[in-house]
Amino acid sequence: MSLAQSRLEVLPRSLQVLLALGLVALVACPFVTTDFYAQMVARMMILAIFAMSLDLLQGVTGLVSLGHAAFFGLGGYALSLVSSDAGAVSLWWTLPLAVAVAALFALVIGFFVVRTHGIYFIMVTMAFAQMLFYLVFDNKDLRIAGLSLRLGGSDGIYINFKPDAGLVDLENKTVFYYFTLACLLAVYAFLRRLLWSPFGRVLAGIRVNEHRMRALGYGTFGYKLAAFTLAGALAGLAGYLWGAQTGFMNPELLGFHMSAHAIMMVILGGMGNFAGAIAGAFAFEYLLHVFKDLPTIGGFNTGKHWQLWIGLFIVVVVAFAPRGLLGVAERLLRRREAP
Amino acid sequence: MDFANFLIQLLNSVQYGLLLFMLAAGLTLIFGIMGVVNLAHGSFYMLGAYLAWSLSARLGSLTLALLAGAVIAVAFGLLLEHLLFRHFYQRDHLDQVLLTFGLIYVFEELRSILWGDDVHGVDIPQALAASLPLTDNLSYPVYRLVMSGVCVALALGLYLLISKTRLGMKIRAGAFNHAMAEALGINIKRIHAVVFALGVALAAIAGMIAAPVSSVYPNMGSQVLIMCFVVVVIGGIGSVRGALIAALLVGTVDTFGKVLLPQVAGMLVYMLMAVVLLWKPEGLFKQ
């Protein structure tokens, strides 16, 4: 499968300015908007981390996973499993644990799926994610090797306390907001650095022509497996934050629709540069919010049928803007810069 | 598990497998010939089930509803192919995945607007409402046997169409090499439209005959779609024969899994898929 090569790997100055402005907006957000919107933006930032983790596979390496939500869900469920109703658990060991669980599963699943190509990869990643979906969906409690795991089944499960981070109080919504922002920035900086490292260049090479990379002597299986594991770990981080922020996990969060939403976010923003994934996550979540809030016109509740609008929107984007929002923005900015 | 019970589960396995085959065959044909990944294939199954429910209530007969529904499904398939899908044959798989994912939402909501969100039952035709006694306290419903019969007949029809008729020859030529087939004077665009409509019709008919057994409910399309993907991946993408064998295999593992290992039943088929892919990364019958 060939993926359109991104011309946006190197962000033009104009887009960098746009990103800096976005960062200022994010920092100012809790002070200038209502609590409701600040919470929404925090959720968008978490989804942006999730979208960036998928972009490492989809935009950089050329592997389109339709099961990426599995790792997002695993991160969140890992938190719910170690949480107790009695009080907060420490962030310092639960966060690494959640990330490690997601990474471990990604390593195991990756071992199977990375051997496949193109459309097989899409289908097989989806099938593995469904496997985990049904495991959680069908089991309120799961007993494995004497261990009793409380999964909550199709009803989902509550996480009553935010993790305890010691010095900073995550129960405070503003503090949690800035903690999420810090995670977002750290992941973005890490991935941008990775993109231009020798490892990142090999991944980009695999996207363009895997056979040639192998002919050059690179063990592409290992590189792809490493990328898959890393992407899974970062998705697990996003899932952990989601569980902590919303206080609730349900099986839908590791299902097929969630995975497809992540793909949509990456496409919508623009692939292969991580900034696009962030933009896409914000835009997609905002659109969902807008569509769900549409008014009733002539007895027809247009907001209730938000899925129709998001569906039509996806169809239109795929048909007319394959390079995403950043692609469009870049084109507009470049036109203005040109004499 | 005694013999009669085993027999019932076996018949159920075959019936479920054949139903999956009807869906997977369309999916794999559309992929094999046009190169289109169609996530919205499950929606056609759902369309069939809702048509069966809504038409049989109006026409008073499931048989009539089946015939009318099949015609509507073919027309719907041709329209959809003409308006949308034909523009995506040359696009990359990711675009197709997204397009058809968007369509799932569109179809689900149109279904909700047209037919509501309730669960409906469809009556089994009077003539087929009987049960076949196996032992003193176990019997098997005749309708399920008829269902399997219809699936076998359609599968056979599909086989004959593709391997024995002139149209089938053109379909195979088109699948093998578009440009060459076109140069030889085959109207490849029409072949594509026909294959697409055929795939839609197979999925819709599967939905229609399944409606009395599974009842009619929202999200029935997504559930079955994912099962179909597993079948297609196990069988090898593009192979109709592979789809048949994989469908029967999946039907058996799923049915017996639910009886013997209920706790992990939902996962068993995916484990089967993992094992097959470890052994053959491109499916059992990769073409």
XYZ file of C-alpha atoms in Angstrom:
626
model
C 0.000 0.000 0.000
C 1.348 3.392 -0.854
C 0.636 6.367 1.321
C 0.815 9.894 0.032
C 4.169 11.180 1.199
C 3.852 14.076 3.530
C 5.532 17.286 2.439
C 4.957 18.602 5.929
C 7.602 16.632 7.829
C 9.571 19.846 8.003
C 7.113 22.377 9.346
C 7.233 25.694 7.453
C 7.898 28.805 9.548
C 4.346 30.013 9.085
C 2.952 26.814 10.601
C 5.435 26.986 13.459
C 4.080 30.450 14.278
C 0.566 29.021 14.156
C 1.588 26.254 16.578
C 3.182 28.750 18.966
C -0.054 30.750 18.963
C -1.935 27.532 19.663
C 0.331 26.841 22.630
C -0.324 30.318 24.039
C -4.055 29.669 23.671
C -3.731 26.329 25.497
C -1.783 27.908 28.376
C -4.318 30.719 28.716
C -7.367 28.495 28.302
C -8.258 27.725 31.968
C -8.212 31.458 32.756
C -10.261 32.730 29.846
C -12.955 30.061 29.412
C -15.486 28.336 31.626
C -14.758 25.162 33.519
C -16.805 23.162 31.009
C -14.648 24.223 28.070
C -11.402 23.801 29.998
C -12.441 20.189 30.728
C -13.255 19.699 27.058
C -9.868 21.075 25.997
C -8.145 18.768 28.502
C -9.947 15.834 26.879
C -8.887 17.124 23.442
C -5.260 17.237 24.591
C -5.477 13.626 25.770
C -6.923 12.583 22.422
C -4.167 14.579 20.720
C -1.583 12.392 22.489
C -3.518 9.352 21.311
C -3.637 10.685 17.735
C 0.105 11.460 17.762
C 0.871 7.912 18.883
C -1.077 6.591 15.913
C 0.617 9.083 13.588
C 3.953 7.448 14.429
C 2.576 4.316 12.755
C 0.272 5.795 10.159
C 1.995 8.960 8.985
C 5.640 8.136 9.668
C 5.931 4.382 9.120
C 2.994 3.904 6.743
C 1.227 1.303 8.903
C -2.493 2.028 9.221
C -3.743 0.402 12.406
C -7.475 0.018 12.821
C -7.007 -1.338 16.317
C -5.028 1.374 18.027
C -7.773 2.072 20.568
C -6.912 -1.279 22.170
C -3.775 0.265 23.705
C -5.625 3.426 24.674
C -8.178 1.266 26.469
C -5.499 -0.912 28.061
C -3.841 2.137 29.612
C -7.130 3.298 31.093
C -8.205 -0.135 32.272
C -4.802 -0.690 33.850
C -5.498 2.376 35.988
C -9.003 1.185 36.849
C -7.674 -2.225 37.870
C -5.116 -0.865 40.331
C -7.400 1.894 41.610
C -9.220 1.278 44.858
C -12.456 2.676 46.236
C -10.691 3.541 49.483
C -8.418 6.286 48.195
C -6.034 7.554 45.545
C -3.212 5.423 44.194
C 0.185 6.912 43.533
C 0.795 8.265 40.058
C 4.469 7.383 40.275
C 3.982 3.674 39.909
C 0.530 3.434 38.258
C 1.433 5.608 35.275
C 4.567 3.623 34.361
C 2.580 0.430 34.991
C -0.233 1.460 32.606
C 2.275 2.459 29.937
C 4.172 -0.805 30.435
C 0.976 -2.889 30.151
C 0.032 -1.163 26.886
C 3.596 -1.542 25.593
C 3.719 -5.220 26.498
C 0.456 -5.964 24.726
C 1.617 -3.922 21.737
C 4.813 -5.974 21.656
C 2.899 -9.273 21.690
C 0.207 -8.203 19.209
C 2.825 -6.445 17.106
C 4.734 -9.698 16.774
C 1.733 -11.103 14.891
C 0.551 -8.084 12.943
C 3.824 -6.520 11.828
C 4.452 -9.528 9.593
C 1.423 -8.601 7.522
C 1.154 -5.831 4.959
C -1.266 -3.237 3.672
C -4.866 -4.191 3.959
C -4.020 -7.304 6.001
C -2.419 -5.058 8.565
C -5.566 -2.915 8.760
C -7.829 -5.931 9.213
C -5.611 -7.874 11.593
C -5.025 -4.931 13.926
C -8.781 -4.433 14.032
C -9.390 -8.083 14.808
C -6.917 -8.100 17.692
C -8.485 -4.981 19.146
C -11.911 -6.633 18.921
C -10.510 -9.581 20.835
C -9.689 -7.300 23.753
C -12.987 -5.467 23.309
C -14.968 -8.696 23.743
C -12.794 -9.823 26.631
C -13.785 -6.680 28.530
C -17.327 -6.463 27.138
C -18.233 -10.046 28.094
C -16.589 -10.190 31.525
C -17.623 -8.210 34.588
C -14.967 -10.070 36.532
C -12.166 -12.089 35.098
C -10.234 -14.750 36.943
C -6.795 -15.508 35.580
C -4.316 -17.612 37.550
C -5.927 -16.902 40.906
C -6.047 -13.184 40.187
C -9.502 -11.602 40.147
C -9.718 -8.647 37.760
C -12.654 -6.259 38.038
C -13.414 -5.162 34.452
C -16.987 -3.949 34.732
C -18.145 -5.638 31.533
C -20.408 -3.743 29.151
C -21.452 -1.309 31.905
C -17.976 0.153 32.177
C -16.152 0.900 35.397
C -15.633 3.999 37.534
C -12.315 5.337 38.755
C -13.307 7.278 41.850
C -10.058 9.032 42.666
C -7.528 10.761 40.499
C -4.000 9.394 40.985
C -1.973 10.990 43.748
C 1.082 12.794 42.383
C 2.562 13.845 45.703
C 3.581 17.481 45.314
C 0.854 18.476 42.859
C -2.841 17.903 43.553
C -4.393 16.341 40.462
C -7.883 16.470 42.005
C -7.659 20.198 41.298
C -9.013 20.552 37.740
C -6.666 23.353 36.740
C -3.650 21.430 37.995
C -4.803 18.364 36.047
C -5.236 20.534 32.968
C -1.633 21.734 33.131
C -0.408 18.229 33.886
C -2.106 17.048 30.689
C -0.646 19.977 28.755
C 2.827 19.068 30.060
C 2.308 15.466 28.889
C 1.169 16.701 25.480
C 4.232 18.901 25.074
C 6.592 16.185 26.288
C 5.152 13.623 23.867
C 5.239 16.114 20.980
C 8.849 17.093 21.685
C 9.835 13.436 22.051
C 8.179 12.401 18.792
C 9.555 15.361 16.816
C 13.014 14.470 18.100
C 12.409 10.842 17.205
C 11.245 11.758 13.696
C 14.668 13.169 12.844
C 16.698 10.527 14.674
C 18.276 7.673 12.691
C 15.462 5.448 14.012
C 12.805 7.871 12.722
C 14.537 8.101 9.334
C 14.477 4.313 9.009
C 10.744 4.315 9.790
C 10.162 6.987 7.148
C 12.223 4.897 4.763
C 10.002 1.900 5.454
C 6.949 3.976 4.552
C 8.440 4.985 1.236
C 9.879 1.622 0.235
C 10.237 -1.250 2.651
C 11.920 -3.567 0.162
C 14.653 -1.054 -0.476
C 15.222 -0.577 3.253
C 15.623 -4.318 3.629
C 17.979 -4.413 0.679
C 20.026 -1.730 2.431
C 20.433 -4.122 5.337
C 17.882 -2.828 7.822
C 15.909 -5.445 9.747
C 12.583 -3.825 9.019
C 10.609 -6.305 11.167
C 12.436 -5.122 14.276
C 12.020 -1.467 13.408
C 8.306 -1.859 12.722
C 7.815 -3.870 15.900
C 9.651 -1.188 17.882
C 7.467 1.526 16.323
C 4.318 -0.500 17.065
C 5.365 -1.021 20.689
C 6.276 2.620 21.189
C 3.012 3.768 19.607
C 1.135 1.358 21.877
C 2.948 2.678 24.948
C 2.074 6.302 24.120
C -1.533 5.344 23.402
C -1.510 3.675 26.841
C -0.341 6.955 28.365
C -3.250 8.749 26.687
C -5.665 6.087 27.933
C -4.330 6.418 31.480
C -4.867 10.190 31.379
C -8.364 9.656 29.950
C -9.272 7.272 32.759
C -7.902 9.691 35.349
C -9.621 12.718 33.823
C -13.072 11.309 33.107
C -13.082 8.816 35.999
C -14.794 6.263 33.811
C -13.750 3.539 31.389
C -16.077 1.566 29.115
C -15.419 -1.051 26.445
C -16.263 1.408 23.651
C -12.960 3.118 24.417
C -11.045 0.145 23.037
C -13.467 -0.614 20.238
C -13.477 -0.247 16.514
C -15.093 3.209 16.370
C -12.524 4.715 18.702
C -9.717 3.368 16.510
C -11.346 4.760 13.403
C -11.756 8.136 15.111
C -8.024 8.203 15.765
C -7.309 7.521 12.088
C -9.744 10.272 11.188
C -8.016 12.734 13.531
C -4.639 12.028 11.959
C -5.985 12.349 8.418
C -8.022 15.419 9.235
C -5.009 17.257 10.617
C -2.396 15.981 8.198
C -0.131 12.966 8.513
C 3.495 12.448 9.401
C 4.423 15.529 11.433
C 2.555 15.065 14.769
C 1.397 18.704 14.723
C -1.286 17.606 12.280
C -2.429 14.874 14.652
C -2.852 17.474 17.411
C -4.768 19.827 15.118
C -6.883 16.922 13.879
C -7.756 15.736 17.389
C -8.875 19.221 18.409
C -10.839 19.758 15.209
C -12.524 16.356 15.297
C -13.563 16.603 18.935
C -14.792 20.144 18.413
C -16.875 19.043 15.434
C -18.397 16.204 17.475
C -19.306 18.780 20.107
C -20.850 21.084 17.490
C -22.787 18.309 15.778
C -24.184 16.994 19.064
C -25.331 20.511 19.926
C -27.244 21.217 16.703
C -30.761 22.611 17.150
C -34.127 21.034 16.427
C -35.443 22.281 13.102
C -39.133 21.804 12.279
C -39.613 18.959 14.742
C -36.477 17.181 13.484
C -33.778 16.992 16.151
C -30.644 17.493 14.067
C -28.354 17.179 17.101
C -29.664 13.716 17.934
C -28.484 12.564 14.515
C -24.946 13.889 14.912
C -23.566 10.629 13.551
C -25.119 11.438 10.188
C -23.273 14.763 10.040
C -19.962 13.322 11.194
C -20.359 10.540 8.619
C -21.060 12.967 5.793
C -18.221 15.167 7.004
C -15.775 12.237 6.863
C -16.928 11.339 3.355
C -16.461 14.931 2.184
C -12.997 15.268 3.772
C -11.787 12.025 2.224
C -13.126 13.041 -1.156
C -11.820 16.598 -1.235
C -9.042 17.213 1.324
C -6.806 14.146 1.442
C -3.884 16.122 2.911
C -5.816 17.392 5.877
C -6.224 20.714 7.656
C -2.514 21.463 7.969
C -2.199 20.782 4.254
C -4.937 23.305 3.587
C -3.464 25.798 6.072
C -0.023 25.443 4.551
C -1.402 26.012 1.076
C -3.244 29.147 2.174
C -0.241 30.525 4.076
C 2.145 29.798 1.247
C -0.107 31.587 -1.218
C -0.054 34.650 1.005
C 3.734 34.544 1.385
C 4.309 34.244 -2.337
C 4.805 37.634 -4.023
C -22.383 -33.297 25.300
C -24.448 -36.177 23.927
C -24.793 -36.964 20.257
C -28.105 -35.186 19.601
C -26.823 -32.037 21.256
C -23.600 -32.303 19.295
C -25.618 -32.669 16.089
C -27.610 -29.530 16.884
C -24.441 -27.531 17.512
C -22.929 -28.880 14.337
C -25.965 -27.841 12.298
C -25.851 -24.415 13.938
C -22.156 -24.127 13.094
C -22.770 -24.898 9.448
C -25.729 -22.532 9.284
C -23.764 -19.668 10.863
C -20.756 -20.447 8.708
C -22.797 -20.371 5.518
C -24.361 -17.066 6.526
C -20.909 -15.612 7.142
C -19.826 -16.935 3.781
C -22.575 -15.006 1.979
C -21.237 -11.813 3.518
C -17.559 -12.612 3.212
C -17.943 -13.656 -0.428
C -19.264 -10.215 -1.358
C -16.592 -8.488 0.685
C -13.768 -10.514 -0.797
C -15.110 -10.253 -4.374
C -15.350 -6.478 -4.137
C -11.820 -6.390 -2.764
C -10.415 -8.956 -5.172
C -11.851 -7.340 -8.282
C -12.059 -3.624 -7.575
C -9.433 -3.455 -4.832
C -11.899 -1.709 -2.518
C -11.891 -2.220 1.233
C -15.504 -1.877 2.239
C -16.134 -1.349 5.952
C -19.752 -0.500 5.128
C -20.436 -4.068 3.986
C -22.100 -4.831 7.316
C -24.534 -2.005 6.657
C -25.890 -3.915 3.659
C -26.579 -6.871 5.947
C -28.412 -4.515 8.297
C -30.308 -3.015 5.343
C -31.443 -6.505 4.355
C -32.693 -7.321 7.835
C -34.643 -4.068 8.134
C -36.062 -4.532 4.637
C -37.218 -8.029 5.585
C -38.918 -6.675 8.695
C -40.502 -3.632 7.078
C -41.527 -5.334 3.808
C -42.884 -8.531 5.336
C -45.128 -6.436 7.561
C -46.471 -4.611 4.506
C -46.581 -7.466 1.999
C -47.716 -10.052 4.526
C -45.190 -12.640 3.384
C -41.499 -13.127 4.036
C -40.991 -14.768 0.654
C -42.410 -11.766 -1.186
C -40.389 -9.486 1.070
C -37.249 -11.439 0.139
C -37.846 -10.976 -3.572
C -38.720 -7.277 -3.302
C -35.828 -6.741 -0.884
C -33.323 -8.355 -3.241
C -34.427 -6.042 -6.053
C -34.134 -2.995 -3.805
C -30.689 -4.118 -2.613
C -29.408 -4.520 -6.179
C -30.758 -1.087 -7.139
C -29.190 0.412 -4.015
C -25.872 -1.241 -4.811
C -25.836 0.037 -8.377
C -26.703 3.554 -7.255
C -24.047 3.600 -4.544
C -21.419 2.260 -6.911
C -22.274 4.886 -9.508
C -22.416 7.842 -7.115
C -19.514 7.043 -4.823
C -17.515 3.849 -4.985
C -16.384 3.977 -8.621
C -14.511 7.183 -7.810
C -12.511 5.355 -5.146
C -11.267 2.288 -7.054
C -7.922 3.928 -7.760
C -7.545 5.664 -4.382
C -5.391 4.232 -1.666
C -6.765 1.783 0.887
C -6.666 4.309 3.697
C -9.033 6.618 1.810
C -11.366 3.691 1.181
C -11.303 2.687 4.833
C -12.213 6.214 5.872
C -14.862 6.696 3.206
C -16.632 3.492 4.120
C -16.238 4.202 7.833
C -18.017 7.514 7.240
C -20.703 5.623 5.353
C -21.288 3.329 8.347
C -22.327 6.403 10.343
C -24.479 7.698 7.507
C -26.284 4.369 7.048
C -26.724 3.826 10.797
C -28.346 7.220 11.202
C -30.508 6.907 8.095
C -31.674 3.597 9.530
C -32.425 5.302 12.816
C -34.386 8.085 11.088
C -36.301 5.719 8.793
C -36.930 2.768 11.082
C -36.154 3.897 14.632
C -33.910 2.306 17.248
C -36.120 -0.484 18.548
C -35.424 -4.187 18.348
C -37.896 -6.033 16.135
C -38.733 -9.650 15.591
C -39.606 -11.123 12.202
C -42.013 -14.067 12.016
C -40.908 -17.308 10.456
C -43.235 -18.218 7.544
C -46.053 -20.571 8.687
C -44.968 -23.378 6.406
C -41.457 -23.423 7.909
C -42.361 -22.871 11.551
C -42.101 -26.573 12.434
C -39.308 -28.390 14.255
C -37.593 -31.624 13.385
C -37.485 -33.965 16.414
C -34.018 -35.422 17.042
C -34.575 -37.132 20.400
C -37.378 -37.077 22.967
C -36.567 -33.605 24.232
C -34.380 -32.123 21.493
C -35.540 -30.854 18.133
C -34.159 -28.691 15.348
C -36.092 -25.841 13.693
C -36.887 -26.430 10.025
C -36.349 -22.754 9.208
C -32.638 -22.997 10.068
C -32.267 -25.930 7.703
C -34.009 -23.951 4.955
C -31.692 -21.037 5.676
C -28.669 -23.253 5.145
C -30.316 -24.578 1.987
C -30.779 -21.067 0.593
C -27.153 -20.224 1.385
C -25.895 -23.383 -0.303
C -28.047 -22.672 -3.362
C -26.728 -19.112 -3.598
C -23.134 -20.229 -3.055
C -23.548 -22.797 -5.811
C -25.125 -20.164 -8.052
C -22.194 -17.844 -7.366
C -19.718 -20.599 -8.186
C -21.486 -21.435 -11.468
C -21.782 -17.751 -12.386
C -18.088 -17.110 -11.899
C -16.609 -20.308 -13.291
C -19.061 -21.323 -16.025
C -20.733 -18.290 -17.583
C -19.528 -15.697 -20.041
C -20.092 -12.937 -17.505
C -18.046 -14.904 -14.991
C -15.228 -15.217 -17.487
C -15.233 -11.440 -17.933
C -15.235 -10.939 -14.168
C -12.228 -13.224 -13.819
C -10.461 -11.505 -16.712
C -11.113 -8.130 -15.094
C -9.812 -9.313 -11.744
C -6.677 -10.693 -13.369
C -5.773 -7.629 -15.410
C -8.001 -4.581 -15.818
C -6.107 -2.964 -18.651
C -5.814 -6.159 -20.677
C -9.483 -7.016 -20.202
C -10.464 -3.553 -21.299
C -8.229 -3.754 -24.344
C -9.985 -6.992 -25.291
C -13.276 -5.134 -25.417
C -14.726 -6.001 -22.020
C -16.721 -3.165 -20.516
C -14.887 -3.193 -17.215
C -16.951 -0.384 -15.715
C -20.118 -2.397 -16.155
C -18.435 -5.487 -14.711
C -17.463 -3.485 -11.644
C -21.018 -2.221 -11.205
C -22.381 -5.760 -11.529
C -19.896 -7.234 -9.035
C -20.574 -4.473 -6.540
C -24.343 -4.905 -6.808
C -23.862 -8.669 -6.476
C -21.901 -8.174 -3.278
C -24.528 -5.832 -1.865
C -27.306 -8.254 -2.814
C -25.560 -11.230 -1.166
C -25.090 -9.272 2.058
C -28.667 -8.000 2.020
C -30.110 -11.473 1.344
C -28.027 -12.822 4.222
C -29.558 -10.122 6.418
C -33.048 -10.907 5.185
C -32.956 -14.638 5.804
C -31.200 -14.149 9.141
C -33.787 -11.646 10.368
C -36.279 -14.190 11.816
C -33.500 -15.988 13.710
C -31.340 -13.107 14.954
C -34.110 -10.451 15.117
C -33.545 -6.956 13.774
C -31.582 -4.431 15.824
C -29.266 -1.416 15.516
C -25.514 -2.172 15.261
C -26.191 -5.616 13.814
C -24.080 -4.534 10.846
C -20.911 -3.657 12.746
C -20.947 -6.902 14.687
C -21.212 -9.070 11.625
C -18.732 -6.961 9.647
C -15.903 -7.667 12.037
C -16.648 -11.400 11.911
C -16.556 -11.175 8.113
C -13.170 -9.510 8.189
C -11.855 -12.345 10.305
C -13.237 -14.822 7.762
C -11.708 -12.954 4.841
C -8.326 -12.648 6.553
C -8.252 -16.348 7.484
C -9.365 -17.428 4.028
C -7.004 -15.126 2.164
C -8.198 -11.856 0.660
C -9.730 -12.225 -2.782
C -10.319 -15.975 -2.539
C -13.976 -17.040 -2.586
C -13.042 -20.656 -1.878
C -10.928 -19.499 1.069
C -13.881 -17.486 2.334
C -16.115 -20.574 2.280
C -13.692 -22.755 4.220
C -12.792 -19.997 6.656
C -16.474 -19.173 7.212
C -17.280 -22.777 8.110
C -14.220 -22.902 10.374
C -15.171 -19.672 12.127
C -18.806 -20.791 12.400
C -17.724 -24.008 14.101
C -15.226 -22.423 16.489
C -17.695 -19.700 17.465
C -20.686 -21.990 17.973
C -18.868 -24.700 19.909
C -16.887 -22.069 21.800
C -20.097 -20.532 23.123
C -21.212 -23.936 24.428
C -17.932 -25.335 25.709
C -15.935 -22.257 26.791
C -18.487 -19.472 27.336
C -16.070 -17.222 29.254
C -13.693 -16.666 26.370
C -16.115 -17.403 23.517
C -15.935 -13.858 22.154
C -12.175 -14.164 21.739
C -11.856 -17.668 20.340
C -12.235 -16.796 16.660
C -9.622 -14.076 16.988
C -7.264 -16.592 18.545
C -7.960 -18.881 15.606
C -7.071 -16.019 13.316
C -3.846 -15.334 15.211
C -2.806 -18.985 14.883
C -3.586 -19.057 11.161
C -1.656 -15.851 10.577
C 1.362 -17.117 12.480
C 1.359 -20.094 10.175
C 0.342 -18.296 6.982
C 0.568 -14.490 7.140
C -1.516 -14.080 3.987
C -4.355 -16.421 4.885
C -5.029 -20.020 3.961
C -5.803 -19.534 0.273
C -3.986 -16.412 -0.792
C -4.369 -16.017 -4.534
